[in-house]
Amino acid sequence: MFLLVQREEKQLEASLDALLSQVADLKNSLGSFIYKLENEYDRLTWPSVLDSFALLSGQLNTLNKVLKHEKTPLFRNQVIIPLVLSPDRDEDLMRQTEGRVPVFSHEVVPDHLRTKPDPEVEEQEKQLTTDAARIGADAAQKQIQSLNKMCSNLLEKISKEERESESGGLRPNKQTFNPADTNALVAAVAFGKGLSNWRPSGSSGPGQPGQPGAGTILAGASGLQQVQMAGAPNQQQPLLSGVQMAQAGQTGKMPSGIKTNIKSASMHPYQR
């Protein structure tokens, strides 16, 4: 009898060591993944995230295999009894729990040694179990079929969106402007095509008599509609030639009005 108990204790210790090793590996992987999410999110790629999830999934499967192994005793049959409770700080407990549990007092024991959920959670679980038992087999089958149909429709919509997005990427980009409107706008800015030459009655241009005013320029805008860009510099030649001819005709004698103004400007007001 003593040998049997000793064998069970050794088997329990070996199982606990294997279980602690697997849990430690899982904790390290979770810590590394959380660190990447918090500090390396700008350089994190989707394949790297998938690799982290695959590693965690593999470690969880290994942990389940250890728990379901035939040599692993049923931990639910083991009872843990706290022998000493103290409100003082325990350094060994701090080291074993990596600083998470500083003291082993009556406040933390119910949380760490609980083998059942909270009473509120347990009550909700019982209510859900009761509601599930009330549903008949036919009603449950109908709900299952309805849920499967909804999932199938959702998957079809997602697949359709993916196909449309892939085909849309292969097609040329849709034209977002109208060439006719663009050409009309350029013609209006460059040549005044389509602009109205209307002005209010009684208003006169800023030019002096004998000089072309704003009305003349607006009136001539309609004549520029048929002129191409290459001929635009040549339109200034008649105006320049007219100015040069007027200056050439006035080189012989200066008008009397200008002489009077010059004389009056040269006289001092206190010399009269």
Short mmCIF file of C-alpha atoms in Angstrom, two decimals:
data_model
loop_
_atom_site.label_atom_id
_atom_site.label_comp_id
_atom_site.label_asym_id
_atom_site.label_seq_id
_atom_site.Cartn_x
_atom_site.Cartn_y
_atom_site.Cartn_z
CA MET A 1 0.00 0.00 0.00
CA PHE A 2 2.83 2.36 0.84
CA LEU A 3 4.56 1.62 -2.46
CA LEU A 4 1.38 2.34 -4.38
CA VAL A 5 0.94 5.70 -2.68
CA GLN A 6 4.59 6.55 -3.30
CA ARG A 7 4.24 5.64 -6.97
CA GLU A 8 1.17 7.85 -7.33
CA GLU A 9 3.00 10.75 -5.70
CA LYS A 10 5.93 10.41 -8.10
CA GLN A 11 3.58 10.20 -11.04
CA LEU A 12 1.75 13.30 -9.83
CA GLU A 13 5.01 15.23 -9.45
CA ALA A 14 6.16 14.23 -12.95
CA SER A 15 2.82 15.26 -14.41
CA LEU A 16 2.94 18.59 -12.59
CA ASP A 17 6.47 19.27 -13.86
CA ALA A 18 5.43 18.54 -17.45
CA LEU A 19 2.34 20.66 -17.05
CA LEU A 20 4.30 23.57 -15.56
CA SER A 21 6.82 23.38 -18.41
CA GLN A 22 4.09 23.56 -21.05
CA VAL A 23 2.32 26.42 -19.27
CA ALA A 24 5.62 28.33 -18.99
CA ASP A 25 6.23 27.98 -22.75
CA LEU A 26 2.69 29.14 -23.46
CA LYS A 27 3.11 32.13 -21.13
CA ASN A 28 6.37 33.15 -22.81
CA SER A 29 4.77 32.94 -26.26
CA LEU A 30 1.80 35.03 -25.13
CA GLY A 31 4.11 37.63 -23.57
CA SER A 32 6.19 37.87 -26.74
CA PHE A 33 3.09 38.25 -28.92
CA ILE A 34 1.60 40.93 -26.65
CA TYR A 35 4.93 42.80 -26.70
CA LYS A 36 4.90 42.79 -30.51
CA LEU A 37 1.33 44.09 -30.60
CA GLU A 38 2.10 46.93 -28.17
CA ASN A 39 5.58 48.02 -29.32
CA GLU A 40 6.10 46.74 -32.87
CA TYR A 41 2.65 47.28 -34.35
CA ASP A 42 4.02 49.61 -37.06
CA ARG A 43 6.39 46.91 -38.38
CA LEU A 44 4.10 43.96 -37.70
CA THR A 45 2.94 42.03 -40.77
CA TRP A 46 0.01 39.68 -41.18
CA PRO A 47 2.21 36.59 -41.85
CA SER A 48 4.03 37.27 -38.57
CA VAL A 49 0.70 37.46 -36.72
CA LEU A 50 -0.38 34.18 -38.30
CA ASP A 51 2.89 32.56 -37.22
CA SER A 52 2.32 33.72 -33.63
CA PHE A 53 -1.23 32.34 -33.65
CA ALA A 54 0.01 29.05 -35.09
CA LEU A 55 2.63 28.78 -32.33
CA LEU A 56 0.04 29.45 -29.62
CA SER A 57 -2.37 26.95 -31.15
CA GLY A 58 0.32 24.27 -31.25
CA GLN A 59 1.28 24.86 -27.62
CA LEU A 60 -2.36 24.68 -26.52
CA ASN A 61 -2.78 21.37 -28.37
CA THR A 62 0.36 20.02 -26.68
CA LEU A 63 -1.00 21.11 -23.29
CA ASN A 64 -4.26 19.32 -23.95
CA LYS A 65 -2.38 16.17 -24.94
CA VAL A 66 -0.46 16.29 -21.66
CA LEU A 67 -3.70 16.63 -19.70
CA LYS A 68 -5.36 13.78 -21.61
CA HIS A 69 -2.39 11.43 -21.39
CA GLU A 70 -3.09 8.11 -19.75
CA LYS A 71 -0.25 8.54 -17.26
CA THR A 72 -1.50 11.94 -16.14
CA PRO A 73 -3.65 11.61 -13.02
CA LEU A 74 -6.98 13.37 -12.77
CA PHE A 75 -6.21 16.69 -11.15
CA ARG A 76 -9.85 17.22 -10.34
CA ASN A 77 -9.56 14.43 -7.77
CA GLN A 78 -6.72 16.22 -6.01
CA VAL A 79 -7.51 18.46 -3.07
CA ILE A 80 -5.45 21.49 -2.09
CA ILE A 81 -5.73 22.59 1.51
CA PRO A 82 -4.05 25.80 2.70
CA LEU A 83 -2.14 25.00 5.86
CA VAL A 84 -0.88 28.47 6.77
CA LEU A 85 -2.46 31.85 6.07
CA SER A 86 -0.48 34.97 6.82
CA PRO A 87 -0.98 38.64 6.02
CA ASP A 88 2.82 39.13 5.92
CA ARG A 89 4.83 39.35 2.73
CA ASP A 90 6.21 36.01 1.56
CA GLU A 91 9.36 36.24 -0.58
CA ASP A 92 9.23 32.61 -1.71
CA LEU A 93 5.65 33.07 -2.85
CA MET A 94 6.65 36.27 -4.67
CA ARG A 95 9.43 34.42 -6.50
CA GLN A 96 7.27 31.46 -7.49
CA THR A 97 4.40 33.65 -8.71
CA GLU A 98 6.75 36.20 -10.39
CA GLY A 99 5.53 39.00 -8.16
CA ARG A 100 1.81 38.49 -8.77
CA VAL A 101 0.91 37.19 -5.27
CA PRO A 102 2.85 38.93 -2.49
CA VAL A 103 0.89 37.46 0.43
CA PHE A 104 -1.13 34.31 1.04
CA SER A 105 -3.95 35.58 3.19
CA HIS A 106 -7.65 34.90 3.60
CA GLU A 107 -8.40 37.55 0.91
CA VAL A 108 -6.54 35.87 -1.95
CA VAL A 109 -7.06 32.20 -1.08
CA PRO A 110 -10.70 32.04 -2.29
CA ASP A 111 -9.69 33.49 -5.64
CA HIS A 112 -6.61 31.33 -6.27
CA LEU A 113 -7.90 28.04 -4.87
CA ARG A 114 -11.44 28.23 -6.21
CA THR A 115 -12.49 25.14 -8.17
CA LYS A 116 -15.92 26.47 -9.11
CA PRO A 117 -16.95 29.70 -10.84
CA ASP A 118 -18.46 32.67 -9.06
CA PRO A 119 -22.01 32.16 -7.77
CA GLU A 120 -23.40 34.66 -10.29
CA VAL A 121 -21.65 32.94 -13.20
CA GLU A 122 -22.72 29.54 -11.94
CA GLU A 123 -26.34 30.71 -11.74
CA GLN A 124 -26.24 32.05 -15.30
CA GLU A 125 -24.74 28.78 -16.50
CA LYS A 126 -27.52 26.81 -14.86
CA GLN A 127 -30.13 29.10 -16.45
CA LEU A 128 -28.63 28.58 -19.90
CA THR A 129 -28.53 24.82 -19.37
CA THR A 130 -32.20 24.83 -18.33
CA ASP A 131 -33.24 26.89 -21.35
CA ALA A 132 -31.32 24.59 -23.67
CA ALA A 133 -33.02 21.53 -22.18
CA ARG A 134 -36.47 23.00 -22.85
CA ILE A 135 -35.88 23.16 -26.59
CA GLY A 136 -37.08 20.07 -28.40
CA ALA A 137 -35.04 18.11 -30.92
CA ASP A 138 -37.06 19.39 -33.91
CA ALA A 139 -36.81 23.02 -32.82
CA ALA A 140 -33.09 22.66 -32.19
CA GLN A 141 -32.60 21.13 -35.64
CA LYS A 142 -34.51 24.02 -37.25
CA GLN A 143 -32.37 26.56 -35.42
CA ILE A 144 -29.23 24.75 -36.52
CA GLN A 145 -30.36 24.75 -40.13
CA SER A 146 -31.28 28.44 -39.94
CA LEU A 147 -27.88 29.30 -38.48
CA ASN A 148 -26.09 27.24 -41.15
CA LYS A 149 -28.09 29.02 -43.86
CA MET A 150 -27.16 32.44 -42.49
CA CYS A 151 -23.51 31.45 -42.34
CA SER A 152 -23.63 30.14 -45.92
CA ASN A 153 -25.20 33.37 -47.19
CA LEU A 154 -22.60 35.42 -45.35
CA LEU A 155 -19.78 33.35 -46.83
CA GLU A 156 -21.23 33.74 -50.32
CA LYS A 157 -21.41 37.53 -49.92
CA ILE A 158 -17.83 37.66 -48.68
CA SER A 159 -16.63 35.52 -51.60
CA LYS A 160 -18.54 37.71 -54.05
CA GLU A 161 -16.98 40.86 -52.63
CA GLU A 162 -13.52 39.32 -52.90
CA ARG A 163 -14.10 38.32 -56.53
CA GLU A 164 -15.41 41.77 -57.41
CA SER A 165 -12.48 43.47 -55.73
CA GLU A 166 -10.01 41.25 -57.57
CA SER A 167 -11.72 41.80 -60.93
CA GLY A 168 -11.96 45.54 -60.23
CA GLY A 169 -8.23 45.70 -59.68
CA LEU A 170 -7.61 44.15 -63.11
CA ARG A 171 -9.95 46.55 -64.93
CA PRO A 172 -8.72 50.05 -65.90
CA ASN A 173 -9.55 52.89 -63.58
CA LYS A 174 -12.88 54.56 -64.16
CA GLN A 175 -12.69 57.98 -65.79
CA THR A 176 -13.52 60.69 -63.27
CA PHE A 177 -13.73 63.71 -65.62
CA ASN A 178 -15.51 64.81 -68.79
CA PRO A 179 -13.13 65.71 -71.65
CA ALA A 180 -15.74 67.98 -73.29
CA ASP A 181 -16.15 70.04 -70.12
CA THR A 182 -12.38 70.27 -69.71
CA ASN A 183 -11.91 71.50 -73.29
CA ALA A 184 -14.71 74.06 -72.88
CA LEU A 185 -13.12 75.38 -69.68
CA VAL A 186 -9.70 75.71 -71.32
CA ALA A 187 -11.21 77.50 -74.33
CA ALA A 188 -13.08 79.93 -72.08
CA VAL A 189 -9.96 80.77 -70.04
CA ALA A 190 -7.53 80.99 -72.96
CA PHE A 191 -9.68 82.50 -75.75
CA GLY A 192 -12.84 83.76 -74.01
CA LYS A 193 -14.99 81.29 -75.86
CA GLY A 194 -18.56 81.24 -74.58
CA LEU A 195 -18.13 84.27 -72.31
CA SER A 196 -20.79 87.01 -72.38
CA ASN A 197 -19.74 90.53 -73.52
CA TRP A 198 -22.73 92.25 -71.85
CA ARG A 199 -22.07 95.30 -69.65
CA PRO A 200 -24.47 97.73 -67.90
CA SER A 201 -25.82 100.65 -69.91
CA GLY A 202 -24.24 104.07 -69.33
CA SER A 203 -20.93 102.68 -68.08
CA SER A 204 -17.80 103.65 -69.90
CA GLY A 205 -14.39 102.10 -70.02
CA PRO A 206 -11.41 103.47 -68.17
CA GLY A 207 -9.69 104.64 -71.36
CA GLN A 208 -9.64 108.24 -72.70
CA PRO A 209 -11.44 109.28 -75.91
CA GLY A 210 -9.71 107.89 -78.91
CA GLN A 211 -8.27 104.97 -76.97
CA PRO A 212 -9.74 101.45 -76.91
CA GLY A 213 -11.69 100.87 -73.68
CA ALA A 214 -12.93 97.79 -71.86
CA GLY A 215 -16.00 97.58 -74.06
CA THR A 216 -13.83 97.33 -77.13
CA ILE A 217 -11.78 94.57 -75.55
CA LEU A 218 -14.90 92.63 -74.54
CA ALA A 219 -16.40 93.12 -77.95
CA GLY A 220 -13.24 91.80 -79.54
CA ALA A 221 -13.27 88.71 -77.32
CA SER A 222 -15.87 87.07 -79.55
CA GLY A 223 -13.57 87.59 -82.50
CA LEU A 224 -10.82 85.64 -80.73
CA GLN A 225 -12.88 82.48 -80.66
CA GLN A 226 -11.62 81.33 -84.03
CA VAL A 227 -7.99 82.31 -83.39
CA GLN A 228 -5.55 79.56 -82.48
CA MET A 229 -2.90 79.81 -79.77
CA ALA A 230 -0.10 80.16 -82.30
CA GLY A 231 -1.61 83.34 -83.70
CA ALA A 232 -2.08 85.06 -80.35
CA PRO A 233 1.25 87.01 -80.33
CA ASN A 234 0.50 88.54 -83.74
CA GLN A 235 -2.64 90.27 -82.42
CA GLN A 236 -0.58 92.90 -80.61
CA GLN A 237 1.03 94.20 -83.80
CA PRO A 238 -1.89 96.44 -84.99
CA LEU A 239 -2.18 98.04 -81.57
CA LEU A 240 1.54 98.65 -81.33
CA SER A 241 1.72 100.05 -84.86
CA GLY A 242 -1.16 102.44 -84.10
CA VAL A 243 0.62 103.75 -81.01
CA GLN A 244 3.87 104.18 -82.92
CA MET A 245 2.09 106.12 -85.70
CA ALA A 246 0.44 108.45 -83.16
CA GLN A 247 3.79 109.11 -81.50
CA ALA A 248 5.45 109.76 -84.87
CA GLY A 249 2.80 112.34 -85.81
CA GLN A 250 3.35 114.27 -82.54
CA THR A 251 7.13 114.51 -82.60
CA GLY A 252 7.08 117.80 -84.53
CA LYS A 253 5.21 119.95 -81.97
CA MET A 254 4.01 119.41 -78.45
CA PRO A 255 0.31 120.21 -77.80
CA SER A 256 -0.39 123.59 -76.20
CA GLY A 257 -2.24 122.06 -73.26
CA ILE A 258 0.82 120.10 -72.24
CA LYS A 259 3.00 123.27 -72.57
CA THR A 260 0.66 125.19 -70.28
CA ASN A 261 0.75 122.44 -67.72
CA ILE A 262 4.51 122.33 -67.78
CA LYS A 263 4.79 126.12 -67.36
CA SER A 264 2.30 126.23 -64.53
CA ALA A 265 4.09 123.38 -62.80
CA SER A 266 7.45 125.19 -63.08
CA MET A 267 6.16 128.39 -61.40
CA HIS A 268 6.41 128.79 -57.64
CA PRO A 269 3.11 129.81 -55.97
CA TYR A 270 4.81 132.64 -53.96
CA GLN A 271 6.45 134.29 -57.01
CA ARG A 272 3.24 135.82 -58.32
#
